[in-house]
């Protein structure tokens, strides 16, 4: 079943859960030196600043309000 995980198998495969929030994804991204090396410094800093601003703009909004904001942007 999709919700069932065989933890021993997951560990053997080296799999891990994906981040469940944009903030957690940014933390993981910043910790990954390999991915960091793919981007020029200016682009890296601009991307992180943009995503932090996105987090700030969504703070305190419920799910429906967040979806409405994304609909207006995209």
Short mmCIF file of C-alpha atoms in Angstrom, two decimals:
data_model
loop_
_atom_site.label_atom_id
_atom_site.label_comp_id
_atom_site.label_asym_id
_atom_site.label_seq_id
_atom_site.Cartn_x
_atom_site.Cartn_y
_atom_site.Cartn_z
CA UNK A 1 0.00 0.00 0.00
CA UNK A 2 1.28 3.51 -0.73
CA UNK A 3 1.10 4.54 2.93
CA UNK A 4 2.94 1.44 4.16
CA UNK A 5 6.71 1.61 4.45
CA UNK A 6 9.00 -1.28 5.19
CA UNK A 7 11.50 0.74 7.24
CA UNK A 8 14.27 -1.85 6.86
CA UNK A 9 13.90 -1.80 3.07
CA UNK A 10 13.81 1.99 3.02
CA UNK A 11 17.05 2.08 5.01
CA UNK A 12 18.72 -0.51 2.74
CA UNK A 13 17.83 1.56 -0.31
CA UNK A 14 19.13 4.75 1.26
CA UNK A 15 15.79 6.44 0.65
CA UNK A 16 14.48 9.28 2.78
CA UNK A 17 11.35 11.38 3.05
CA UNK A 18 11.15 14.48 0.94
CA UNK A 19 10.81 17.77 2.83
CA UNK A 20 7.23 18.53 3.78
CA UNK A 21 7.51 22.32 3.62
CA UNK A 22 9.26 24.94 1.57
CA UNK A 23 11.31 25.91 4.63
CA UNK A 24 12.49 22.33 5.14
CA UNK A 25 13.29 22.05 1.43
CA UNK A 26 15.43 25.19 1.59
CA UNK A 27 17.31 23.86 4.61
CA UNK A 28 18.03 20.62 2.74
CA UNK A 29 19.01 22.53 -0.38
CA UNK A 30 21.44 24.77 1.49
CA UNK A 31 23.02 21.73 3.16
CA UNK A 32 23.71 20.03 -0.18
CA UNK A 33 27.14 21.18 -1.32
CA UNK A 34 26.86 19.25 -4.58
CA UNK A 35 23.71 21.06 -5.65
CA UNK A 36 25.15 24.36 -4.44
CA UNK A 37 28.09 23.91 -6.81
CA UNK A 38 25.74 23.88 -9.83
CA UNK A 39 24.77 27.56 -9.46
CA UNK A 40 26.65 30.85 -9.72
CA UNK A 41 26.67 32.73 -6.42
CA UNK A 42 24.39 35.55 -7.61
CA UNK A 43 21.71 33.14 -8.83
CA UNK A 44 21.97 31.06 -5.64
CA UNK A 45 21.52 34.09 -3.38
CA UNK A 46 18.67 35.49 -5.48
CA UNK A 47 16.80 32.16 -5.49
CA UNK A 48 17.10 31.71 -1.73
CA UNK A 49 15.99 35.31 -1.07
CA UNK A 50 13.00 34.86 -3.39
CA UNK A 51 11.93 31.64 -1.68
CA UNK A 52 12.34 33.13 1.81
CA UNK A 53 10.13 36.04 0.72
CA UNK A 54 7.58 33.51 -0.55
CA UNK A 55 7.57 31.80 2.86
CA UNK A 56 7.11 35.18 4.56
CA UNK A 57 4.16 36.08 2.31
CA UNK A 58 2.34 32.82 3.04
CA UNK A 59 2.91 32.84 6.80
CA UNK A 60 -0.32 32.75 8.77
CA UNK A 61 -2.52 32.02 5.75
CA UNK A 62 -4.69 28.93 5.71
CA UNK A 63 -4.40 26.38 2.91
CA UNK A 64 -7.16 27.91 0.76
CA UNK A 65 -5.65 31.38 1.05
CA UNK A 66 -2.22 30.02 0.12
CA UNK A 67 -3.70 28.32 -2.96
CA UNK A 68 -5.43 31.56 -3.95
CA UNK A 69 -2.11 33.43 -3.74
CA UNK A 70 -0.38 30.85 -5.93
CA UNK A 71 -3.25 31.01 -8.45
CA UNK A 72 -2.76 34.77 -8.75
CA UNK A 73 0.98 34.37 -9.36
CA UNK A 74 1.00 31.34 -11.61
#
